[in-house]
Structures are given as C-alpha cells and as structure tokens.
Coordinates of C-alpha atoms and ligand atoms in Angstrom, one line a residue:
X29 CA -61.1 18.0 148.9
X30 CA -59.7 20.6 150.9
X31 CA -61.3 20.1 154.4
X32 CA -61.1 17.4 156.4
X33 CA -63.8 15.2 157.5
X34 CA -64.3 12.3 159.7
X35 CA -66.7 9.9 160.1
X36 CA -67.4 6.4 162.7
X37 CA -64.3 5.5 164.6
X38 CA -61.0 6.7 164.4
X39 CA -57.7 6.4 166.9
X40 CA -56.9 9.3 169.1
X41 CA -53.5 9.1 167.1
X42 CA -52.9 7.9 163.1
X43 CA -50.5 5.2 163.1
X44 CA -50.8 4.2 166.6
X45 CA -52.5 0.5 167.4
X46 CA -56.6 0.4 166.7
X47 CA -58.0 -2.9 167.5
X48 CA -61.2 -4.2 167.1
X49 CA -63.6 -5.7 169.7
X50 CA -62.0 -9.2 169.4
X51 CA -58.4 -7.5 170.0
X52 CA -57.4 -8.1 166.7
X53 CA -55.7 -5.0 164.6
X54 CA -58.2 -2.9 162.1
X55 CA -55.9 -2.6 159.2
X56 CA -55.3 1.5 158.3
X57 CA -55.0 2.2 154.7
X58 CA -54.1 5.4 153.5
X59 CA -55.5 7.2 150.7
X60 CA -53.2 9.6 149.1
X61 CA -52.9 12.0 146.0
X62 CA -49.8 12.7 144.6
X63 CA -47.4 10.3 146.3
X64 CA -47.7 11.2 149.8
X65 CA -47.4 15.1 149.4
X66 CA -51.4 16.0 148.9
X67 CA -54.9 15.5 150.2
X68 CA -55.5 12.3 151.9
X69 CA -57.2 10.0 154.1
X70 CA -56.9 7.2 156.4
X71 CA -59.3 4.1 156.4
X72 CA -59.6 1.7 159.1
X73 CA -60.4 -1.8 158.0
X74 CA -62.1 -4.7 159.9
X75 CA -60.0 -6.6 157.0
X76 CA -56.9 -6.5 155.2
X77 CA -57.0 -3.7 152.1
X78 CA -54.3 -5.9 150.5
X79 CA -55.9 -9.4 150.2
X80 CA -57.0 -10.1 146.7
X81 CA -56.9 -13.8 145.7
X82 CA -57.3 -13.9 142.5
X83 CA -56.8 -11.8 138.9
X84 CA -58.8 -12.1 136.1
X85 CA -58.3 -10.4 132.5
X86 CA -61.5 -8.3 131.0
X87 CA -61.8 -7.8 127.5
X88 CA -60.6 -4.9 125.8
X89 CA -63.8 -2.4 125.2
X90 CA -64.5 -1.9 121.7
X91 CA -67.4 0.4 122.4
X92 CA -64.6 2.6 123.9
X93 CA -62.7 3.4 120.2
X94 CA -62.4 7.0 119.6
X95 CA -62.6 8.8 116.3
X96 CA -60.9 11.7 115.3
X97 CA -63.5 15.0 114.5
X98 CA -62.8 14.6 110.2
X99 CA -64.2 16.7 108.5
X100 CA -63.9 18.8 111.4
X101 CA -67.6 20.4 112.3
X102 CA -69.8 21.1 114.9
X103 CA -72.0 18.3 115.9
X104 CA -74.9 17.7 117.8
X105 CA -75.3 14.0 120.0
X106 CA -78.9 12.8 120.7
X107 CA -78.3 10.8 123.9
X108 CA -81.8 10.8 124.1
X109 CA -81.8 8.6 121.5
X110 CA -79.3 5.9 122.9
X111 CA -80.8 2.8 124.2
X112 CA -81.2 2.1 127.9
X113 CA -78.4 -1.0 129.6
X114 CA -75.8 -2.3 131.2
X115 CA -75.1 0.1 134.4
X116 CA -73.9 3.4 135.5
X117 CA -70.2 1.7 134.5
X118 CA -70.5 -1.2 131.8
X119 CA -73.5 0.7 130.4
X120 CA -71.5 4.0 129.5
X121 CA -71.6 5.3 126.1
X122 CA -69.0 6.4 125.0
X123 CA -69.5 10.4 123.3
X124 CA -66.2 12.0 122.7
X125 CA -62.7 12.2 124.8
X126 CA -59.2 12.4 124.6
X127 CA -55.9 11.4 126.6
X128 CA -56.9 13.7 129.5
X129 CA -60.8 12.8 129.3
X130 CA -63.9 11.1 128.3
X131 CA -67.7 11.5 128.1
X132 CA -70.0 9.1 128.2
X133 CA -73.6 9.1 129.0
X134 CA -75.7 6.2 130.9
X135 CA -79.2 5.3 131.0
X136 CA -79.8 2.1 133.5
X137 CA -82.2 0.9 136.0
X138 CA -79.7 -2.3 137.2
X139 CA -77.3 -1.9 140.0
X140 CA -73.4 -1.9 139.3
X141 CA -70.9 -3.9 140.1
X142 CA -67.4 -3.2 142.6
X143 CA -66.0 -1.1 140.3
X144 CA -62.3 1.5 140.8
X145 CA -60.9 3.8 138.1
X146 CA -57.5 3.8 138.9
X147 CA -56.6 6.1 136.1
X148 CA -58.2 9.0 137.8
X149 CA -61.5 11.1 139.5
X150 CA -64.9 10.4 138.2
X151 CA -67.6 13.3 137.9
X152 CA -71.0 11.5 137.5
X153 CA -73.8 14.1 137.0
X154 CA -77.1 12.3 137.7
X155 CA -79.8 14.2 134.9
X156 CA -82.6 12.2 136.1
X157 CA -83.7 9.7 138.5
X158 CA -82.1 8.6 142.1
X159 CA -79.0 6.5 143.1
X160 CA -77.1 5.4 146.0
X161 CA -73.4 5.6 145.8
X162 CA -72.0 3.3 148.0
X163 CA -68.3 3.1 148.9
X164 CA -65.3 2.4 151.4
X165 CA -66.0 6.5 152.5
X166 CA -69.7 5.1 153.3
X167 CA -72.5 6.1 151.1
X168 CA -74.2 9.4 149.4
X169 CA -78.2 9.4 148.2
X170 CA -77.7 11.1 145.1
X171 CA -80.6 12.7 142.6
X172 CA -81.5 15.3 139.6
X173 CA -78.7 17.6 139.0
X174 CA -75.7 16.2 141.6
X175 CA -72.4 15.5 140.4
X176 CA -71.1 12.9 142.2
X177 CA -67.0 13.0 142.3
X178 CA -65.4 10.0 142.9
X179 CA -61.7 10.6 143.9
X180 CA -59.3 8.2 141.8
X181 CA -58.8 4.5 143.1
X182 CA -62.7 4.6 145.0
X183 CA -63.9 0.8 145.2
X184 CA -67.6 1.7 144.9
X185 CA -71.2 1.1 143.0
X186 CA -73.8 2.8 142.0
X187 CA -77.6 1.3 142.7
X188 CA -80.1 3.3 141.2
X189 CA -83.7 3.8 142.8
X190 CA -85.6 3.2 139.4
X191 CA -84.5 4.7 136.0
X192 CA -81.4 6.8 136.1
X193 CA -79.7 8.5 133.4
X194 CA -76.2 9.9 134.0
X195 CA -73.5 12.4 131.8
X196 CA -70.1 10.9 133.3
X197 CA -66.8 12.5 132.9
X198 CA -63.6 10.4 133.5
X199 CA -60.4 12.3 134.2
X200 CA -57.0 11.3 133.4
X201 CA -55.8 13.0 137.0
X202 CA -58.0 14.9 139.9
X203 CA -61.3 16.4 139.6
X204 CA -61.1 19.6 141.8
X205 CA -63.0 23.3 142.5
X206 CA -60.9 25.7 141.1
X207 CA -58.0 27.5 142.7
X208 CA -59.3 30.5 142.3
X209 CA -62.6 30.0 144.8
X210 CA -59.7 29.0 147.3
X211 CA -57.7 30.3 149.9
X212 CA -54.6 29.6 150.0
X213 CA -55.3 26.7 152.7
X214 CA -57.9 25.6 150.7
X215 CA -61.1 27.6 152.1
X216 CA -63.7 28.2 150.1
X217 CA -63.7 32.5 149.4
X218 CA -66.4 34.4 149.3
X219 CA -66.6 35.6 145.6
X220 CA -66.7 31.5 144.9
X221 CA -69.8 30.0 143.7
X222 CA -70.5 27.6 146.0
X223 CA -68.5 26.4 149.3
X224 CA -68.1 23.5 151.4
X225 CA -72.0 23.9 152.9
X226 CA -72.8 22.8 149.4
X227 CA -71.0 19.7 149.6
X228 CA -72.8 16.2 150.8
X229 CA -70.3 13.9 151.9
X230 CA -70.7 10.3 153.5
X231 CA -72.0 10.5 157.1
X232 CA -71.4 7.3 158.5
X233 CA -69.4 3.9 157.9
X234 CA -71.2 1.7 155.2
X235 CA -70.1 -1.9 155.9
X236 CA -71.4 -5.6 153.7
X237 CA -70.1 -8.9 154.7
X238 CA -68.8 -10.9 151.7
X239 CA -65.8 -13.4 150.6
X240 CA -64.2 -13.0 147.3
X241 CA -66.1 -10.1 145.8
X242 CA -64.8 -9.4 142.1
X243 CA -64.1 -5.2 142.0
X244 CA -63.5 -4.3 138.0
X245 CA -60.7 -2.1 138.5
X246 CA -59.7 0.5 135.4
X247 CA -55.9 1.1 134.7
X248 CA -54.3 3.1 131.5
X249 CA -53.6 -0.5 130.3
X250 CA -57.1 -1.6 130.5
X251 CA -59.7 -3.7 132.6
X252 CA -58.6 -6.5 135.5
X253 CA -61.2 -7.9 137.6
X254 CA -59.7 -8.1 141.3
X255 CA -61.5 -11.1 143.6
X256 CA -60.3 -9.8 147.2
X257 CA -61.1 -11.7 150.1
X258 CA -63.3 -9.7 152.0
X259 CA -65.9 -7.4 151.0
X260 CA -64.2 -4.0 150.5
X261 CA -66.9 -2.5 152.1
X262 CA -65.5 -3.3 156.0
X263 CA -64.3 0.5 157.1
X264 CA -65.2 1.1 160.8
X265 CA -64.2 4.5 160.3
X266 CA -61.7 7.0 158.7
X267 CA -60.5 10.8 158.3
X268 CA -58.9 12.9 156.4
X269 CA -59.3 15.6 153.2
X270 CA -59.9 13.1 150.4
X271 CA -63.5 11.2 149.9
X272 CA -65.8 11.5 147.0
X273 CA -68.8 14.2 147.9
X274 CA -71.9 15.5 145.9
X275 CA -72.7 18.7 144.5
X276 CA -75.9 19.6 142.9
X277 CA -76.2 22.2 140.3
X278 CA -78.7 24.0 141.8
X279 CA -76.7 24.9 144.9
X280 CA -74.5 26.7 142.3
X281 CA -74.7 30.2 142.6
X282 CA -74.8 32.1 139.3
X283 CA -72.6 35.3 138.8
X284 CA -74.2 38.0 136.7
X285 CA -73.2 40.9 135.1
X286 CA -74.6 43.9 133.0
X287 CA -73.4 43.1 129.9
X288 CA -72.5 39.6 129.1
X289 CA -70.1 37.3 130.9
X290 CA -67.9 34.8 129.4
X291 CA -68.1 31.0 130.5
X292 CA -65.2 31.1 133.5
X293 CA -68.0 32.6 135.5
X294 CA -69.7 29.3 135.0
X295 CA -66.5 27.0 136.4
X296 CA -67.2 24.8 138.7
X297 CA -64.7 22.7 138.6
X298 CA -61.1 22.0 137.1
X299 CA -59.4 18.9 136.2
X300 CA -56.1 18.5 134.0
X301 CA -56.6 20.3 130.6
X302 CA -60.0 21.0 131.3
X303 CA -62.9 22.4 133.0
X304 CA -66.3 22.0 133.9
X305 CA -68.5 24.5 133.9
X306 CA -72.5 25.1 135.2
X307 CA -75.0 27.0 133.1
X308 CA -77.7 27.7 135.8
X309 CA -81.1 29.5 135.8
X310 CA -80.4 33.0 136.5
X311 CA -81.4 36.6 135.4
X312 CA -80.2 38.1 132.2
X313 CA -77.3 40.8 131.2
X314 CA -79.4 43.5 132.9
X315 CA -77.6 46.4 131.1
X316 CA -80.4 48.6 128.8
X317 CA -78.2 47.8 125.7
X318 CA -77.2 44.1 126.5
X319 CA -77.3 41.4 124.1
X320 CA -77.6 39.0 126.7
X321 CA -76.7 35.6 125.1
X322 CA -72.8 34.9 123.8
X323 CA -71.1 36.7 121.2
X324 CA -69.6 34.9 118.9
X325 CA -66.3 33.5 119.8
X326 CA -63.3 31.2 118.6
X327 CA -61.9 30.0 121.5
X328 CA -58.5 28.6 120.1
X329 CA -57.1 26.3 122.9
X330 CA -60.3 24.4 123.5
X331 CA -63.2 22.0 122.2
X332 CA -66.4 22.6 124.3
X333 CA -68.5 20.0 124.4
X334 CA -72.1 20.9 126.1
X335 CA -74.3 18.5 127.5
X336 CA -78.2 20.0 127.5
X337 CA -79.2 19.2 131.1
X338 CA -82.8 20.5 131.4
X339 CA -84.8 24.7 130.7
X340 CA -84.5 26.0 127.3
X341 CA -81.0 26.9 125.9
X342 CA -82.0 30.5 124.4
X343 CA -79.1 30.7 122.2
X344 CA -79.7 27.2 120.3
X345 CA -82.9 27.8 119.7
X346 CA -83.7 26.3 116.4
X347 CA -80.9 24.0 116.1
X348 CA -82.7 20.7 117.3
X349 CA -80.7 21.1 120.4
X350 CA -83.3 19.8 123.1
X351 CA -82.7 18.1 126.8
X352 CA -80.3 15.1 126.7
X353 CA -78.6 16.9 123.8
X354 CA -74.9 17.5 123.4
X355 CA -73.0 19.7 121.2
X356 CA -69.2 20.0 120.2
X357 CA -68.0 23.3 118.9
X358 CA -64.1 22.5 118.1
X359 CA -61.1 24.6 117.9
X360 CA -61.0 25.5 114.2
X361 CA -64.9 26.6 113.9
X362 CA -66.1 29.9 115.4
X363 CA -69.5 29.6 116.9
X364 CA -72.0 31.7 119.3
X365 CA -75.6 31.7 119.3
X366 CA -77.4 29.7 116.7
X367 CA -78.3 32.2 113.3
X368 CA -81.9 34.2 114.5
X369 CA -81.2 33.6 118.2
X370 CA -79.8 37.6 119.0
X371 CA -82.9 38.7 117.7
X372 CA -84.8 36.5 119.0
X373 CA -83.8 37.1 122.8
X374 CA -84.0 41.1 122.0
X375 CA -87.6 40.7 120.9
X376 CA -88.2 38.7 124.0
X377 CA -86.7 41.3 126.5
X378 CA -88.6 44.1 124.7
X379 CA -92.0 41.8 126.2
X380 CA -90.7 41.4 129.6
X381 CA -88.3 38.5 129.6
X382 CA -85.6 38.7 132.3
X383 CA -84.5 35.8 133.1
X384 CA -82.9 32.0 131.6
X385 CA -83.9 28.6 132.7
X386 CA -81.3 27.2 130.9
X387 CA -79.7 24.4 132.6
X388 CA -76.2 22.6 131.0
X389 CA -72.9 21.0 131.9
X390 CA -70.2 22.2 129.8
X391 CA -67.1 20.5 129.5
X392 CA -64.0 22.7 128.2
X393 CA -61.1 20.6 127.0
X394 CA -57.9 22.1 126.0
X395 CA -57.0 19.6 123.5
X396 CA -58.9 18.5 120.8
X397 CA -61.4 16.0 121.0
X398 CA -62.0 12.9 119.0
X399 CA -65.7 11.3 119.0
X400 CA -67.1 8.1 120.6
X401 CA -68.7 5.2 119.1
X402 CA -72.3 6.0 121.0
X403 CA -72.0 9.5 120.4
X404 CA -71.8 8.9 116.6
X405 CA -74.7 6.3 116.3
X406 CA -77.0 9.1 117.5
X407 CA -75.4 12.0 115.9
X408 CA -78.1 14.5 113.9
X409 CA -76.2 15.0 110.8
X410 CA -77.8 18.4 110.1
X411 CA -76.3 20.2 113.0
X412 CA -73.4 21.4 111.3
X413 CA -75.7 23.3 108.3
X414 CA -77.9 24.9 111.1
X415 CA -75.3 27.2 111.2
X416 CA -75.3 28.3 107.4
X417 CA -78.6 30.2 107.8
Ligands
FE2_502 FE1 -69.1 28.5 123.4

C-alpha cells in the first residue's frame, strides 16, 4: 500500500536500539517487497521473528489439481452447491486458476489455523457472514462485501463470527489498486474509485502468548508446517507502507456513462496478469438510445471468470446464473448478454427502470485458465447451451 501507517510503539529512529520494559531488545523485522527496493514495513517484536524449532512436511493437496478448459466452453460453477468445512484456508475449494492465480471459494464456521502464503497477496472477499482477521499488523473486523488483502508472507487467521462464506483469490505476486488511480507518489487521484478513506487497516498491536505454535506456511513447492517458538503474534508496534487493509465493495464508487462502458471502469484492483474488477449497484447507460447492458465481446488476451456476489445480474438473466454463482467466458468463445437479455432490459427501461443492483467480483486473467476440482463437482452442465437460443 502506498501510504504509510503506524500503529502502538515505534523508535523515534528505525534501526536504532528499542528495548522493552525488562531492557531487553524488541527484535525489528522488516517487511519488504521486491528485495528492499518497494513498500515496506518494520515490526517490532517482544520475540525473535527467526526462532522456529521445528519443520514438518504437509501433504501434497490433491483437491488443488487443475484441469485444462477441454472442450473449451463457457461454464457456470454452483458454489452454492459446495458443502460447508474445513476453514477460510484448508476449507478452500478449489474453482479455476493458473500459474499467476487461483479461485477458490470457502464456506466455514471454524476458526483457522497460523497460516502464510509465501508465494504471494491474498484477496479474501467475505460474501456473507463476519470474521476477524488477526495478524502480526494487528487485526481487521471484516463483513459482507470486504476484500480483505493480505500482503504476501502475512502470519495470520481468520475466526469467523458464525457462518462465513468467502470467494478467495491467491496471486502469484502483489495484489495492488491500479496505477492509474495513483499519483505518481502513490496518492490516490480524484477520478479513482475509491481512496485511502476507504481503506480499514489494523489500529492497534494484537498480541497472544504461546510456545511452539505450528504456522502452515505456502511456498511454490508446496506446504511446510513451521513450529516457532513464540507466538507470532508478539508485535508491540510497527510502521511503514505495507500491511494487509479491507475494502468493501460498497465504498466503491461506480463510474457511469451515457452509453455503455466497458469493464476497466469497474477495476479495482491489479495483480500480475490480471485484474479485479467491482460490478456495483449503480444507475444505468442514461443515453435515450442506450442499450445499457454489454455488447458482445471477444476479449482475446483474457478468461473472465465472474463470481455472482449478491442483486440480480440483468444480462444473465435466464441462464441459471443466481447468487454464489460463477461463470467462465474463455478466450476463444465470444460472449455478452445471455440470448433475450437486450430486450429484456429495453422493455424494462421503457417502464421506468433506471438503475442495476447487480453486485459481482470479476476476475480478468490474461492467460488462460484451467478448472478446479470443486468447481467441476458443482458445475451446471447446461450453461454452455444457454447460449444457443
Ligand atoms: Fe465479459
């Protein structure tokens, strides 16, 4: 992130002796992206960061197995239908990804484990329910329609207030608003959707007592389970420009045109080879002509996948595509609205209808994307000929 924060207790100077109340040393950590030369922070701990005493081998995830799209076709996910388990990180299921990123969808009551991806940032966007993130930043009361991003390397958990269900996306690098909304210090401009007012960030140290804690920790060679000493949890303070924050869709401020405007409008954020964008309640194409759904289009670089977070999607009407839904519309298959649909929205602006409720997550990959084991058991094998009408 690009502003700089800082929360509990921090020495006047970095790098300067910071000692605790029995005169011991904290132990400073820094947090940094891209080698040293990017964001970063610096976390004081009442413990070493470094002592881990023991290193334990997880087993590979089978549920994790990606298939490639063959036959290539559109396809429509239920996750609505997936059963309940596990947590918001052992209970993901697994819908489609590639090298650069995955998505998986959760629905859990139980509390997670320690858990880091050290592969890259995590965007968690809570669809129902409330959770606590907790973390070495110090924790964030997350609900209905937050993305929570989790910068890569995080120790954290997720402990959900009751039933939770959750669309995760797992980057293969950094999860970050696009440059565009930024200035070229990193300031949020004023044509960008949302700025940093929008963002909720941890407000205060969060600190457990524990000895040899297991943290599951995800590389690109698979899962280790770390036993440090000390609970990770034992930052007295730290500061900096990197620290996971939430942002909730509905602090998203939709840009609207006349006639209709293509997805980018939508971005919210941008992560490497591909984006995220945020489909929010808004007015329609106002224009006396309009067609104010999408035209059809082919977009040839990228698979969109679309994850149905809540309203009524005019343009699939008729599809099946309800809320928990997610469809894939590949490169190599033009699609726009669903056969009936332009029609449809014309009839309902000729009796007064001006606005969408639609609310959806849409995740733009610029390589193609290969399908997940979860995704697949609840796929609705009809999609595809809901087109042929
Ligand atoms: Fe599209």
């Amino acid at each position: 992130m690009p502003y700089y924060r800082v929360v509990g207790e921090v020495p006047r100077k970095r790098h300067v002796q910071f000692r605790r109340p029995d005169g011991g040393l904290y132990a400073e950590e820094l947090m940094g992206e891209e080698g040293f030369s990017s964001d970063s922070s610096l976390l004081y701990h009442r413990h070493l960061p470094t002592a881990i005493v023991k290193a334990e081998a997880v087993e590979p995830d089978e549920a994790a197995v990606l298939t490639p799209n063959l036959p290539l076709s559109p396809r429509h996910f239920r996750t609505q239908d997936l059963p309940a388990g596990g947590d918001l990180v052992t209970g993901r299921g697994l819908i489609a990804g590639n090298a650069d990123v995955r998505m998986s969808y959760a629905a859990t009551e139980a509390p997670s484990g320690l858990y880091r991806n050290s592969m890259g940032d995590e965007c968690v966007y809570v669809a129902s329910g409330r959770v606590t993130f907790e973390s070495t930043y110090g924790a964030i009361e997350a609900g209905e329609g937050d993305y929570v991003v989790v910068p890569t390397g995080t120790i954290h958990r997720w402990v959900p207030q009751g039933r939770v269900t959750a669309f995760v996306i797992e980057a293969s690098g950094h999860i970050r608003p696009p440059k565009r909304y930024l200035s070229k210090y990193g300031q949020f401009l004023e044509h960008a959707p949302y700025c940093e007012r929008d963002l909720r960030t941890p407000a205060e140290p969060l600190t457990a007592e524990g000895e040899d804690v297991p943290v599951l920790v995800r590389t690109r060679g698979g899962l280790t389970r770390l036993v440090y000493r000390n609970h990770p949890f034992d930052v007295v303070g730290w500061d900096g420009c990197l620290y996971p924050y939430a942002f909730n869709i509905n602090d998203f401020e939709p840009i609207v045109k006349g006639i209709h405007a293509p997805p980018p409008v939508h971005q919210t954020f941008e992560g490497p080879n591909f984006v995220i964008c945020s489909f929010c309640p808004r007015p329609l194409d106002f224009h006396p002509d309009a067609v104010p759904i999408p035209y059809n289009h082919h977009n040839v670089d990228s698979d969109e996948l679309m994850f149905y977070a809540g309203g009524d999607y005019t343009a699939r009407k008729g599809s099946g595509i309800d809320v928990g839904s997610v469809s894939l519309h590949p490169a190599g298959f033009t699609h726009g609205p669903q056969p009936g649909a332009v029609e449809a929205v014309l009839e309902a602006v000729r009796q007064g209808h001006t606005r969408t409720n639609e609310l959806a997550v849409m995740v733009d990959t610029f390589r193609p994307l290969d399908l997940g084991p979860a995704g697949l058991s609840v796929e609705d094998p009809a999609y595809a000929w809901t087109w042929s009408r």
